[in-house]
Short mmCIF file of C-alpha atoms in Angstrom, two decimals:
data_model
loop_
_atom_site.label_atom_id
_atom_site.label_comp_id
_atom_site.label_asym_id
_atom_site.label_seq_id
_atom_site.Cartn_x
_atom_site.Cartn_y
_atom_site.Cartn_z
CA MET A 1 0.14 -0.51 -0.28
CA ARG A 2 3.08 2.48 0.56
CA LYS A 3 4.40 2.58 -3.05
CA PRO A 4 1.06 3.54 -4.97
CA LEU A 5 0.83 6.34 -1.27
CA ASP A 6 4.01 7.45 -1.87
CA ASP A 7 3.50 7.89 -5.93
CA PHE A 8 0.62 9.27 -5.27
CA LEU A 9 2.72 12.21 -3.14
CA THR A 10 4.98 12.57 -5.40
CA PHE A 11 2.92 13.94 -8.24
CA LEU A 12 1.69 15.58 -5.44
CA SER A 13 4.25 17.64 -5.27
CA VAL A 14 6.08 17.64 -8.56
CA GLU A 15 3.75 17.81 -10.97
CA LYS A 16 0.78 20.19 -8.71
CA GLY A 17 3.16 22.19 -7.17
CA GLY A 18 2.36 21.24 -4.05
CA SER A 19 3.63 23.34 -0.68
CA ALA A 20 5.59 20.50 1.56
CA ASN A 21 2.60 21.31 3.85
CA THR A 22 -0.27 20.74 1.84
CA VAL A 23 1.71 17.33 0.71
CA ALA A 24 2.43 16.16 4.66
CA ALA A 25 -1.37 16.83 5.07
CA TYR A 26 -2.45 14.37 2.47
CA ARG A 27 0.36 11.81 3.61
CA ASN A 28 -1.64 12.06 6.85
CA ASP A 29 -4.92 12.26 5.93
CA LEU A 30 -4.59 9.12 3.90
CA GLN A 31 -2.65 7.44 6.66
CA GLN A 32 -5.28 8.07 8.68
CA LEU A 33 -7.82 6.29 6.03
CA ALA A 34 -4.21 3.30 5.23
CA ASP A 35 -4.58 2.57 9.29
CA PHE A 36 -8.79 2.30 9.01
CA ILE A 37 -8.26 0.10 6.60
CA THR A 38 -5.72 -2.46 8.30
CA THR A 39 -8.06 -3.00 11.71
CA THR A 40 -10.65 -4.54 8.58
CA PRO A 41 -11.11 -7.81 8.61
CA GLY A 42 -10.26 -9.25 4.83
CA THR A 43 -9.24 -6.57 3.26
CA GLU A 44 -5.64 -5.71 1.38
CA GLY A 45 -4.70 -3.14 -0.57
CA TRP A 46 -5.98 -0.63 -2.31
CA GLN A 47 -8.11 -2.16 -4.81
CA ALA A 48 -10.14 -4.07 -1.89
CA LEU A 49 -11.66 -0.98 -1.32
CA ASN A 50 -15.35 -0.12 -2.42
CA ARG A 51 -17.65 3.21 -1.55
CA THR A 52 -19.02 1.54 1.47
CA MET A 53 -16.23 1.26 3.37
CA ILE A 54 -15.03 4.61 2.70
CA GLN A 55 -19.06 5.80 4.00
CA GLU A 56 -17.64 3.71 7.18
CA PHE A 57 -14.10 5.06 7.55
CA ILE A 58 -15.82 8.89 7.08
CA LEU A 59 -18.71 7.81 10.29
CA ASP A 60 -15.53 6.51 12.23
CA LEU A 61 -13.69 10.33 12.02
CA LYS A 62 -17.05 12.09 13.35
CA LYS A 63 -17.37 9.73 16.04
CA ARG A 64 -13.73 10.19 17.24
CA GLY A 65 -15.05 13.62 17.05
CA TYR A 66 -13.57 15.41 14.11
CA SER A 67 -14.93 18.34 12.93
CA GLU A 68 -16.92 18.39 9.09
CA THR A 69 -14.61 21.10 8.33
CA SER A 70 -11.64 19.08 9.06
CA VAL A 71 -13.94 15.72 7.30
CA ALA A 72 -14.30 16.99 4.70
CA ARG A 73 -10.72 18.25 3.99
CA LYS A 74 -9.46 14.17 4.27
CA VAL A 75 -12.76 13.39 2.53
CA ALA A 76 -11.09 15.84 -0.42
CA ALA A 77 -7.50 13.97 0.37
CA VAL A 78 -9.50 9.94 -0.77
CA ARG A 79 -11.21 11.92 -3.55
CA SER A 80 -7.40 13.58 -5.80
CA PHE A 81 -6.11 9.55 -4.10
CA PHE A 82 -8.16 7.35 -5.79
CA ALA A 83 -8.50 9.83 -8.99
CA PHE A 84 -5.48 9.52 -9.20
CA LEU A 85 -4.95 5.58 -8.60
CA SER A 86 -7.31 5.30 -11.28
CA ALA A 87 -5.62 7.18 -14.12
CA GLU A 88 -3.07 5.58 -13.59
CA GLY A 89 -4.70 1.87 -14.02
CA THR A 90 -3.45 1.23 -10.31
CA ILE A 91 -7.62 0.41 -9.38
CA PRO A 92 -10.01 -1.09 -12.11
CA LEU A 93 -12.85 1.40 -10.25
CA ASN A 94 -12.63 4.71 -8.30
CA PRO A 95 -14.69 3.64 -5.37
CA THR A 96 -15.23 7.59 -4.71
CA ASP A 97 -16.78 8.61 -8.06
CA GLY A 98 -20.23 9.73 -6.62
CA LEU A 99 -19.58 10.05 -3.57
CA THR A 100 -20.17 13.84 -1.47
CA SER A 101 -18.32 15.40 1.24
CA PRO A 102 -20.11 16.68 3.89
CA ARG A 103 -21.24 20.11 3.70
CA VAL A 104 -19.12 23.01 5.15
CA GLY A 105 -20.16 26.05 5.98
CA LYS A 106 -18.24 28.60 4.04
CA THR A 107 -16.41 30.48 8.00
CA LEU A 108 -15.31 34.24 7.46
CA PRO A 109 -12.06 35.27 7.85
CA LYS A 110 -11.30 37.00 11.78
CA ALA A 111 -10.21 40.52 10.85
CA ILE A 112 -8.43 42.55 14.04
CA SER A 113 -8.96 46.34 13.50
CA PRO A 114 -6.97 48.76 12.59
CA ASN A 115 -6.38 50.21 16.02
CA GLU A 116 -5.52 46.75 17.73
CA VAL A 117 -3.29 46.37 14.56
CA ASP A 118 -1.37 49.57 15.98
CA GLU A 119 -1.01 47.50 19.78
CA LEU A 120 0.15 44.92 17.78
CA LEU A 121 2.50 46.15 15.68
CA GLU A 122 3.80 48.35 18.51
CA GLN A 123 5.35 45.92 20.64
CA PRO A 124 8.18 45.25 19.31
CA ALA A 125 9.39 48.15 18.40
CA ARG A 126 9.55 49.44 22.53
CA ARG A 127 12.01 46.96 22.43
CA SER A 128 16.18 47.54 20.37
CA THR A 129 17.06 44.09 20.93
CA PRO A 130 17.79 41.77 17.43
CA GLU A 131 15.26 39.80 18.01
CA ALA A 132 12.62 42.78 18.02
CA LYS A 133 13.81 44.60 15.08
CA ARG A 134 13.52 41.11 13.52
CA ASP A 135 9.90 41.06 15.01
CA ARG A 136 8.92 44.49 14.11
CA ALA A 137 10.32 44.10 10.60
CA MET A 138 7.98 40.52 10.24
CA LEU A 139 5.23 41.86 11.26
CA GLU A 140 5.27 45.04 9.02
CA LEU A 141 6.07 42.81 6.27
CA LEU A 142 3.58 40.94 6.99
CA TYR A 143 0.41 43.59 7.31
CA ALA A 144 1.52 45.37 4.46
CA THR A 145 1.67 42.44 2.28
CA GLY A 146 -0.53 40.53 3.09
CA MET A 147 1.38 37.56 2.88
CA ARG A 148 0.96 33.92 4.09
CA VAL A 149 2.88 33.17 7.07
CA THR A 150 4.86 29.71 5.12
CA GLU A 151 5.57 32.73 2.14
CA LEU A 152 7.26 35.20 4.56
CA VAL A 153 8.75 32.36 6.61
CA SER A 154 10.95 31.37 3.20
CA LEU A 155 11.52 35.02 1.54
CA ASP A 156 15.01 34.80 0.92
CA LEU A 157 17.54 38.26 1.09
CA SER A 158 17.39 38.26 -2.90
CA ASN A 159 13.54 38.46 -2.58
CA LEU A 160 13.86 41.79 -1.27
CA ASN A 161 14.56 44.53 -3.37
CA LEU A 162 15.31 47.67 -0.75
CA ASP A 163 15.28 50.61 -3.50
CA PRO A 164 13.02 52.97 -1.87
CA ARG A 165 11.82 55.07 -4.59
CA SER A 166 9.92 51.80 -5.87
CA PRO A 167 10.16 48.66 -2.64
CA TYR A 168 9.49 45.43 -3.23
CA VAL A 169 9.02 41.76 -2.03
CA ARG A 170 8.81 38.33 -4.31
CA CYS A 171 7.36 35.92 -2.72
CA LEU A 172 6.44 31.64 -3.97
CA GLY A 173 3.07 30.95 -3.08
CA LYS A 174 0.45 28.34 -3.48
CA GLY A 175 1.11 26.54 -6.87
CA ALA A 176 4.94 27.32 -7.04
CA LYS A 177 3.07 30.66 -8.28
CA GLU A 178 5.46 33.67 -7.58
CA ARG A 179 3.99 37.25 -7.34
CA THR A 180 5.67 40.69 -6.47
CA ILE A 181 4.41 42.71 -4.15
CA PRO A 182 5.42 46.97 -3.13
CA ILE A 183 6.31 47.37 0.10
CA HIS A 184 5.13 50.87 2.48
CA ASP A 185 7.40 53.23 4.18
CA GLN A 186 6.88 52.10 7.39
CA ALA A 187 7.61 48.43 6.44
CA LEU A 188 10.55 49.26 4.42
CA GLU A 189 11.96 51.44 7.83
CA ALA A 190 11.38 48.52 10.17
CA LEU A 191 13.25 46.04 7.65
CA VAL A 192 15.91 48.33 6.92
CA ASP A 193 16.46 48.56 10.44
CA TYR A 194 16.73 45.34 10.98
CA LEU A 195 18.83 44.58 8.00
CA ASP A 196 21.25 46.77 9.56
CA GLU A 197 21.09 46.29 13.15
CA GLY A 198 19.37 43.11 14.24
CA ARG A 199 19.68 40.30 11.62
CA PRO A 200 24.03 40.84 11.71
CA LEU A 201 23.63 39.88 14.89
CA MET A 202 22.51 36.91 15.05
CA VAL A 203 23.22 35.07 11.99
CA ARG A 204 26.65 32.61 12.70
CA ASN A 205 26.72 31.39 9.18
CA GLN A 206 27.86 34.61 6.61
CA SER A 207 26.20 32.87 3.58
CA GLU A 208 22.92 32.37 5.60
CA VAL A 209 20.40 33.29 2.73
CA ALA A 210 16.99 32.91 4.80
CA LEU A 211 16.26 36.67 5.20
CA PHE A 212 14.09 35.69 9.27
CA VAL A 213 16.52 33.60 11.45
CA ASN A 214 16.52 32.65 14.40
CA ARG A 215 18.58 33.10 17.73
CA ARG A 216 20.91 30.53 16.23
CA GLY A 217 20.95 32.09 13.04
CA GLU A 218 19.07 29.50 11.53
CA ARG A 219 15.75 30.37 9.49
CA LEU A 220 13.28 30.98 11.20
CA THR A 221 10.36 28.40 11.18
CA ARG A 222 6.41 29.10 10.47
CA GLN A 223 6.15 27.38 14.20
CA GLY A 224 8.53 30.20 15.60
CA PHE A 225 6.74 32.83 14.33
CA TRP A 226 3.36 31.61 15.70
CA LEU A 227 5.44 31.90 19.30
CA ILE A 228 6.82 34.96 18.28
CA LEU A 229 2.83 36.29 17.69
CA LYS A 230 1.43 34.90 20.55
CA GLY A 231 4.04 36.20 22.79
CA TYR A 232 3.14 40.03 21.31
CA ALA A 233 -0.54 38.96 21.33
CA LYS A 234 -0.38 38.57 24.36
CA SER A 235 1.13 41.77 25.05
CA ALA A 236 -1.07 43.80 23.69
CA ASN A 237 -3.61 42.59 25.46
CA LEU A 238 -5.62 40.50 22.14
CA SER A 239 -7.68 38.20 22.09
CA ALA A 240 -6.40 34.10 22.72
CA ASP A 241 -7.65 33.05 19.05
CA ILE A 242 -5.15 35.44 17.11
CA THR A 243 -3.51 33.58 14.58
CA PRO A 244 -0.58 33.84 12.27
CA HIS A 245 -3.04 33.96 9.55
CA THR A 246 -4.95 37.39 11.41
CA LEU A 247 -2.61 39.64 9.84
CA ARG A 248 -3.01 38.60 6.18
CA HIS A 249 -6.50 38.65 6.98
CA SER A 250 -6.84 42.32 8.65
CA PHE A 251 -5.00 43.30 5.56
CA ALA A 252 -7.14 41.80 2.70
CA THR A 253 -10.35 43.68 4.62
CA HIS A 254 -8.89 46.70 5.75
CA MET A 255 -7.57 47.21 2.07
CA LEU A 256 -11.37 46.80 0.81
CA ARG A 257 -12.27 48.79 3.74
CA GLY A 258 -9.71 51.59 2.49
CA GLY A 259 -11.40 51.47 -1.40
CA MET A 260 -8.28 48.89 -3.11
CA PRO A 261 -10.76 47.17 -5.69
CA LEU A 262 -11.27 43.20 -5.84
CA ARG A 263 -9.39 42.88 -8.18
CA ASN A 264 -5.55 44.40 -6.80
CA VAL A 265 -6.13 42.38 -3.35
CA GLN A 266 -6.57 39.16 -5.23
CA GLU A 267 -3.31 39.82 -7.40
CA MET A 268 -1.74 40.97 -3.97
CA LEU A 269 -3.01 37.97 -1.58
CA GLY A 270 -2.21 35.08 -4.23
CA HIS A 271 -5.16 34.26 -4.67
CA ALA A 272 -6.16 31.55 -7.51
CA ASN A 273 -9.54 32.30 -7.86
CA ILE A 274 -11.56 35.66 -6.90
CA SER A 275 -14.14 34.12 -5.44
CA THR A 276 -11.32 32.95 -2.41
CA THR A 277 -10.93 37.13 -2.20
CA GLN A 278 -14.92 37.79 -2.56
CA VAL A 279 -15.36 36.26 1.04
CA TYR A 280 -14.00 39.50 2.53
CA THR A 281 -16.70 41.06 0.64
CA HIS A 282 -18.80 40.08 3.33
CA LEU A 283 -16.79 41.03 6.01
CA THR A 284 -16.43 44.58 4.86
CA SER A 285 -20.56 44.68 4.41
CA ASP A 286 -20.39 44.23 7.50
CA HIS A 287 -18.74 45.97 9.21
CA VAL A 288 -20.52 49.29 7.05
CA ARG A 289 -23.96 47.63 8.32
CA GLU A 290 -22.76 47.78 11.93
CA VAL A 291 -21.33 51.40 11.37
CA TYR A 292 -24.42 52.17 9.69
CA GLU A 293 -26.64 50.15 12.88
CA ARG A 294 -24.94 52.14 15.68
CA ALA A 295 -25.22 55.59 14.02
CA HIS A 296 -29.29 55.09 13.34
CA PRO A 297 -30.22 52.65 16.45
CA ARG A 298 -33.62 51.96 16.11
CA ALA A 299 -36.18 54.14 17.52
#
C-alpha cells in the first residue's frame, strides 16, 4: 500500500506544485485511511476498497470527534488519491465516484481592527534587541503585504528590493506561483533597521540566505513565528485566538474598506480565483452595516 501512496504524494509535489505543508497534510489524511483499512478483516491493498468501506471510514472520523471541516478535507484527499490511482490504472474502479463530501458552511476569516494592529506592531518597536528588530520587520511586512506565513519565513535576502523609489518583495505562493508585492514606507523602515542593526548580530554563517533567522542564526520556522506572535498578542492584550493568518485577513479587510479594488487585493494575496477573495467583501459589508446601525439606532 505504501508505493501507490508515495507515488501520489510525489505527483502532488512535483507535478501539481503542492507545498510541503499540503503534501504533509495529504500524507496524514491518507495514512489515517490506510490505518483504518488494516483494522478491517479481509482487506488487503487499495484495490479492495469499495464505497461502503470509505463511508465507514467517514463515520469513524465523525465518531472520533473530527469537525465537519476536517472530515471534508480528509474526504477531498481520499477522492484526489483514488482519482490518481484510477488514472494510473492501479485500480479498476474508483470507489469515490459519486461520493459526496460533508457540507461545510463557509467560515469568514477573522480580522482585527486597525487600532489593534497598531497596538500589536507597537510591541516589538518598544525594544531594541536584534530579535525585536526582526519581529517588528516581520509583523510590519506581513501586514503591509498580506503574505502567508509560510511565504514570509521562506523569504531569502535576494527576494527583497529595498530601493526607496519602488521597494518590493518577491514571494513564492501556492502552486509555485511567484508574485511581486510593493512595500510601504513603514515596513521598509523596519526591514532596513533589521538588516542593518539586527540580522548581522544573529547570523553565524555569513552564507545564510534566509531573510528572517532565529537565535541560532538559522531560518525561522512557521512554529517559531507562531510563538513570537502569541507573545506579542498577549503583551498587547489582544484576544487569545489571534493566529498567524490574522494579519493576512486584516490586511485584506482593511484594504477593501479603504477602497482598493477587489482584483488588486486578489493579486496581492496570491489567490488563484477571485471567489476566494470575495469572502472579504462580506466582512466589509458587515462592518458598514454595523457602523450604520450604531449611528442610526432603531427608535
